[in-house]
């Protein structure tokens, strides 16, 4: 692939996945993205990665990302409020949850954005918060509260940066009107309207459904009297779970991964215990349920997804 493959005015990129630097040293991926013709990268950073203990910062992962960037690269960072000490649900990975002390969260976000000022263009407050239990251990009002603080801190540290709403995913787009997932996002859209600049949608499965899915989220905002640009934060398909015969093999592979050898470092060992203590449920529960059918994102979603940008926009826009 090269730059000429993308239509005029559209840029492509990748989502590095949910575990960059979590279970091993942060590796190189931005130069490899460029070789594929990509110019926009999305990557996850976890509170516990950056601040493993109160007031002690470890910038290894953040600096590894920044060190790979060229001036032409656009960067989107999804900040997950996951921490063994600072969040209501103690974990080094997932699910994210509300901060135990909002002041600690605000300080962390402000320090993180300050370190990346001018290098990171888009900051996202957690990922798919309506995927409760799997990706967010909290309520819709609690997410709005955290989004409000997040927006304030981002704008205070880097006024040019833009805030992205946590992704609207398969759990919302595949469910009927009035479902718990849609009610969650409807509350967020109604009460969080002043605290995000871009609405991120995650598009999986049959590409013929993309226009109606994008229209669905636009209508969600219009019902509350406004619209924001819609951006495609994730895209992939066909998904693994469109092939029922593969599900048993996939589940066996996931369970084998969770039961594998202990991590080599003390920090990784702690994370492994966090996942292993509940049989991997923090990361991969509901493998065969709605959470699992979205392409196995509980284990490694986002790898290789494409992002495109519409003319005149600073981010990938959905059609």
Coordinates of C-alpha atoms in Angstrom, one line a residue:
X1 CA 0.0 0.0 0.0
X2 CA 1.1 3.6 -0.6
X3 CA -0.3 7.1 -0.3
X4 CA -1.9 7.0 -3.7
X5 CA -4.2 4.2 -2.7
X6 CA -6.3 6.5 -0.4
X7 CA -8.8 8.8 -2.1
X8 CA -7.9 12.5 -2.3
X9 CA -8.3 14.2 1.1
X10 CA -8.3 10.9 3.0
X11 CA -5.5 9.7 5.3
X12 CA -5.1 6.3 6.6
X13 CA -3.6 5.0 9.9
X14 CA -3.5 2.3 12.4
X15 CA -4.6 1.7 16.0
X16 CA -1.7 0.2 17.8
X17 CA -3.9 -2.0 20.0
X18 CA -4.9 -1.9 23.6
X19 CA -1.7 -3.2 25.2
X20 CA 1.3 -1.1 24.0
X21 CA 4.1 -1.4 26.5
X22 CA 1.9 -3.3 28.9
X23 CA 3.4 -6.8 28.8
X24 CA 6.8 -6.0 27.3
X25 CA 9.1 -3.2 26.3
X26 CA 7.4 -0.6 23.9
X27 CA 8.3 -1.5 20.4
X28 CA 8.6 0.4 17.1
X29 CA 5.4 0.7 15.1
X30 CA 5.1 4.3 13.7
X31 CA 7.8 3.8 11.0
X32 CA 6.1 0.6 10.0
X33 CA 2.8 2.4 9.7
X34 CA 4.5 4.9 7.4
X35 CA 5.7 2.1 5.1
X36 CA 2.1 1.1 4.7
X37 CA 1.1 4.7 3.7
X38 CA -0.4 5.7 7.1
X39 CA 0.0 9.1 8.6
X40 CA -2.3 8.9 11.6
X41 CA -1.8 6.7 14.7
X42 CA -3.9 5.9 17.6
X43 CA -2.4 4.4 20.8
X44 CA -3.5 3.6 24.3
X45 CA -1.9 4.9 27.5
X46 CA -2.9 3.7 30.9
X47 CA -2.8 5.8 34.1
X48 CA -1.0 2.9 35.9
X49 CA 1.6 2.8 33.2
X50 CA 2.5 6.5 33.6
X51 CA 2.0 6.9 37.3
X52 CA 2.6 3.4 38.9
X53 CA 2.7 5.0 42.4
X54 CA 1.2 8.2 43.7
X55 CA 3.4 11.1 42.4
X56 CA 6.0 8.9 40.7
X57 CA 5.9 9.1 36.9
X58 CA 7.4 6.6 34.5
X59 CA 7.4 8.2 31.0
X60 CA 8.9 5.1 29.3
X61 CA 5.9 4.4 27.1
X62 CA 5.0 8.0 26.4
X63 CA 8.5 8.9 25.4
X64 CA 8.7 5.8 23.2
X65 CA 5.7 7.0 21.3
X66 CA 7.0 10.6 21.0
X67 CA 10.4 9.4 19.9
X68 CA 9.0 7.7 16.8
X69 CA 7.1 10.7 15.5
X70 CA 7.8 12.9 12.5
X71 CA 6.3 16.4 12.1
X72 CA 3.8 15.1 9.6
X73 CA 2.4 12.4 11.9
X74 CA -1.0 12.9 13.5
X75 CA -1.4 11.3 16.9
X76 CA -4.5 10.2 18.8
X77 CA -4.0 9.0 22.4
X78 CA -6.7 7.1 24.2
X79 CA -6.1 7.7 27.9
X80 CA -7.5 4.8 30.0
X81 CA -8.2 5.5 33.7
X82 CA -6.9 2.1 34.9
X83 CA -4.7 2.1 38.0
X84 CA -3.9 -0.4 40.8
X85 CA -4.1 2.5 43.3
X86 CA -6.0 5.5 41.9
X87 CA -9.2 4.1 40.4
X88 CA -12.3 2.6 42.1
X89 CA -11.7 -0.7 40.3
X90 CA -8.0 -1.5 41.0
X91 CA -6.4 -2.9 37.9
X92 CA -3.3 -2.4 35.8
X93 CA -5.3 -3.0 32.6
X94 CA -9.0 -3.2 32.1
X95 CA -11.7 -2.2 32.8
X96 CA -11.1 1.5 33.4
X97 CA -13.1 3.1 36.1
X98 CA -13.7 6.4 37.9
X99 CA -10.9 8.0 39.8
X100 CA -11.0 7.5 43.6
X101 CA -9.9 11.2 43.9
X102 CA -10.8 13.4 41.0
X103 CA -8.0 15.8 41.9
X104 CA -5.4 13.0 41.3
X105 CA -6.9 12.3 38.0
X106 CA -6.9 15.9 36.9
X107 CA -3.2 16.3 37.9
X108 CA -2.3 13.1 36.0
X109 CA -4.1 14.2 32.8
X110 CA -2.7 17.7 33.0
X111 CA 0.9 16.4 33.4
X112 CA 0.5 13.9 30.6
X113 CA -0.9 16.4 28.1
X114 CA 1.8 18.9 29.1
X115 CA 4.6 16.4 28.4
X116 CA 3.1 15.8 24.9
X117 CA 2.0 19.4 24.2
X118 CA 2.1 20.1 20.5
X119 CA 2.9 16.5 19.6
X120 CA -0.4 14.8 20.3
X121 CA -3.4 16.3 18.4
X122 CA -6.3 14.3 19.8
X123 CA -7.0 13.1 23.3
X124 CA -9.7 10.5 24.0
X125 CA -11.3 9.9 27.4
X126 CA -11.3 6.1 27.8
X127 CA -12.7 3.6 25.2
X128 CA -16.2 2.4 24.5
X129 CA -17.5 3.3 28.0
X130 CA -20.9 1.8 27.2
X131 CA -19.2 -1.6 27.2
X132 CA -19.7 -1.7 30.9
X133 CA -17.9 -4.3 32.9
X134 CA -15.5 -5.1 30.1
X135 CA -14.0 -1.7 29.3
X136 CA -15.6 0.7 31.8
X137 CA -16.6 -0.2 35.4
X138 CA -18.9 2.8 36.0
X139 CA -22.1 4.5 35.0
X140 CA -22.9 7.0 32.3
X141 CA -23.1 9.9 34.7
X142 CA -19.8 9.0 36.1
X143 CA -18.3 8.9 32.6
X144 CA -19.7 12.4 31.9
X145 CA -18.1 13.6 35.1
X146 CA -14.7 12.2 34.1
X147 CA -15.1 13.5 30.5
X148 CA -15.8 17.0 32.0
X149 CA -12.6 16.9 34.0
X150 CA -10.6 15.4 31.1
X151 CA -11.7 18.2 28.7
X152 CA -10.8 20.9 31.2
X153 CA -7.3 19.4 31.8
X154 CA -6.6 18.9 28.1
X155 CA -7.6 22.4 27.1
X156 CA -5.7 23.8 30.0
X157 CA -2.5 22.1 29.1
X158 CA -2.7 22.3 25.3
X159 CA -5.5 24.6 24.0
X160 CA -4.8 23.5 20.4
X161 CA -5.6 19.8 21.2
X162 CA -9.0 18.3 20.6
X163 CA -11.0 15.9 22.8
X164 CA -12.5 12.8 21.4
X165 CA -15.5 11.1 23.0
X166 CA -15.0 7.5 24.1
X167 CA -15.7 5.3 21.1
X168 CA -19.3 4.3 20.2
X169 CA -18.9 0.6 19.4
X170 CA -20.5 -2.6 18.4
X171 CA -22.5 -2.9 21.6
X172 CA -24.4 0.3 20.7
X173 CA -24.6 0.0 16.9
X174 CA -25.8 -3.6 16.9
X175 CA -28.5 -3.1 19.6
X176 CA -32.0 -1.8 19.2
X177 CA -33.4 1.5 20.3
X178 CA -33.8 1.6 24.1
X179 CA -31.1 -0.9 24.8
X180 CA -28.8 -0.3 27.8
X181 CA -25.9 0.5 25.6
X182 CA -27.9 3.1 23.6
X183 CA -29.3 4.5 26.8
X184 CA -25.8 4.9 28.1
X185 CA -24.6 6.8 25.1
X186 CA -27.8 8.9 24.9
X187 CA -27.0 10.1 28.4
X188 CA -23.4 10.9 27.5
X189 CA -24.4 12.7 24.3
X190 CA -27.1 14.7 26.2
X191 CA -25.0 15.8 29.2
X192 CA -21.5 15.8 27.8
X193 CA -22.1 17.9 24.7
X194 CA -19.8 20.7 25.8
X195 CA -16.9 18.5 26.7
X196 CA -15.8 16.8 23.4
X197 CA -15.0 18.0 19.9
X198 CA -15.2 14.7 17.9
X199 CA -17.5 11.7 18.1
X200 CA -15.7 8.5 17.5
X201 CA -17.5 5.5 16.0
X202 CA -16.2 2.0 15.7
X203 CA -17.2 0.3 12.5
X204 CA -17.1 -3.5 12.3
X205 CA -18.6 -6.2 10.2
X206 CA -20.4 -5.7 6.9
X207 CA -19.2 -2.5 5.3
X208 CA -22.7 -2.0 3.7
X209 CA -24.0 -1.1 7.2
X210 CA -21.5 1.8 7.7
X211 CA -23.8 4.6 6.3
X212 CA -26.7 3.6 8.5
X213 CA -24.4 3.3 11.5
X214 CA -22.9 6.7 11.0
X215 CA -26.3 8.2 10.4
X216 CA -27.4 6.6 13.7
X217 CA -24.8 8.4 15.8
X218 CA -25.5 11.7 14.0
X219 CA -29.1 11.3 14.8
X220 CA -28.2 10.6 18.4
X221 CA -26.6 14.1 18.6
X222 CA -29.3 15.8 16.6
X223 CA -31.9 14.7 19.1
X224 CA -30.2 16.9 21.6
X225 CA -29.9 19.8 19.3
X226 CA -26.3 19.7 18.0
X227 CA -23.8 17.8 15.9
X228 CA -20.0 17.2 16.1
X229 CA -17.8 15.7 13.4
X230 CA -18.0 11.9 13.3
X231 CA -14.6 10.2 13.1
X232 CA -13.8 6.5 12.5
X233 CA -11.7 5.5 15.4
X234 CA -11.7 1.8 14.5
X235 CA -12.7 -0.3 11.4
X236 CA -12.3 -3.9 10.6
X237 CA -14.2 -6.7 8.9
X238 CA -15.2 -9.3 8.4
X239 CA -14.8 -10.1 12.1
X240 CA -13.7 -13.4 13.5
X241 CA -17.1 -14.0 15.1
X242 CA -18.8 -14.0 11.8
X243 CA -17.4 -17.5 11.4
X244 CA -19.0 -19.7 14.1
X245 CA -16.8 -22.6 13.4
X246 CA -13.8 -20.5 14.6
X247 CA -15.2 -19.5 17.9
X248 CA -14.2 -22.6 19.9
X249 CA -10.6 -22.4 18.6
X250 CA -10.5 -18.7 19.4
X251 CA -11.8 -19.3 23.0
X252 CA -9.2 -22.0 23.5
X253 CA -6.4 -19.7 22.3
X254 CA -7.5 -17.0 24.6
X255 CA -7.7 -19.2 27.6
X256 CA -4.2 -20.7 26.8
X257 CA -2.8 -17.2 26.6
X258 CA -4.2 -16.3 30.1
X259 CA -2.8 -19.6 31.5
X260 CA 0.7 -19.1 29.9
X261 CA 4.0 -18.6 31.7
X262 CA 4.4 -15.9 34.3
X263 CA 5.7 -12.5 33.0
X264 CA 9.4 -11.9 33.4
X265 CA 9.4 -8.7 35.3
X266 CA 7.9 -7.9 38.7
X267 CA 5.7 -5.2 37.2
X268 CA 4.4 -7.6 34.5
X269 CA 4.0 -10.3 37.1
X270 CA 1.7 -7.9 39.1
X271 CA -0.4 -7.3 35.9
X272 CA -0.5 -11.0 35.2
X273 CA -1.9 -11.7 38.7
X274 CA -4.5 -8.9 38.2
X275 CA -5.7 -10.7 35.1
X276 CA -5.3 -14.2 36.3
X277 CA -7.1 -13.6 39.6
X278 CA -10.4 -13.5 37.9
X279 CA -9.7 -15.9 35.1
X280 CA -9.0 -13.1 32.6
X281 CA -12.4 -11.6 33.0
X282 CA -11.1 -8.1 33.2
X283 CA -9.8 -8.5 29.7
X284 CA -11.8 -11.1 27.9
X285 CA -15.1 -11.8 29.6
X286 CA -18.2 -12.5 27.5
X287 CA -16.1 -14.1 24.7
X288 CA -19.2 -15.6 23.2
X289 CA -21.5 -12.8 24.1
X290 CA -22.0 -9.4 22.5
X291 CA -18.6 -8.2 23.7
X292 CA -16.9 -11.1 22.0
X293 CA -18.8 -10.9 18.7
X294 CA -17.2 -7.5 18.0
X295 CA -14.1 -9.1 16.6
X296 CA -12.4 -10.3 19.8
X297 CA -11.6 -6.8 20.9
X298 CA -11.4 -7.9 24.5
X299 CA -8.0 -9.4 23.7
X300 CA -6.4 -7.3 21.0
X301 CA -8.9 -5.0 19.2
X302 CA -7.6 -2.2 17.1
X303 CA -4.7 -4.0 15.5
X304 CA -4.4 -2.8 11.9
X305 CA -7.7 -0.9 11.7
X306 CA -7.8 1.8 9.1
X307 CA -8.7 5.4 9.7
X308 CA -9.5 7.9 7.0
X309 CA -9.9 11.6 7.0
X310 CA -12.4 13.6 5.0
X311 CA -11.3 16.8 3.1
X312 CA -10.8 19.8 5.4
X313 CA -10.9 17.8 8.6
X314 CA -8.1 17.2 11.1
X315 CA -9.2 13.6 11.8
X316 CA -10.6 10.6 10.0
X317 CA -14.3 11.3 9.2
X318 CA -16.9 8.7 8.7
X319 CA -18.9 8.9 5.4

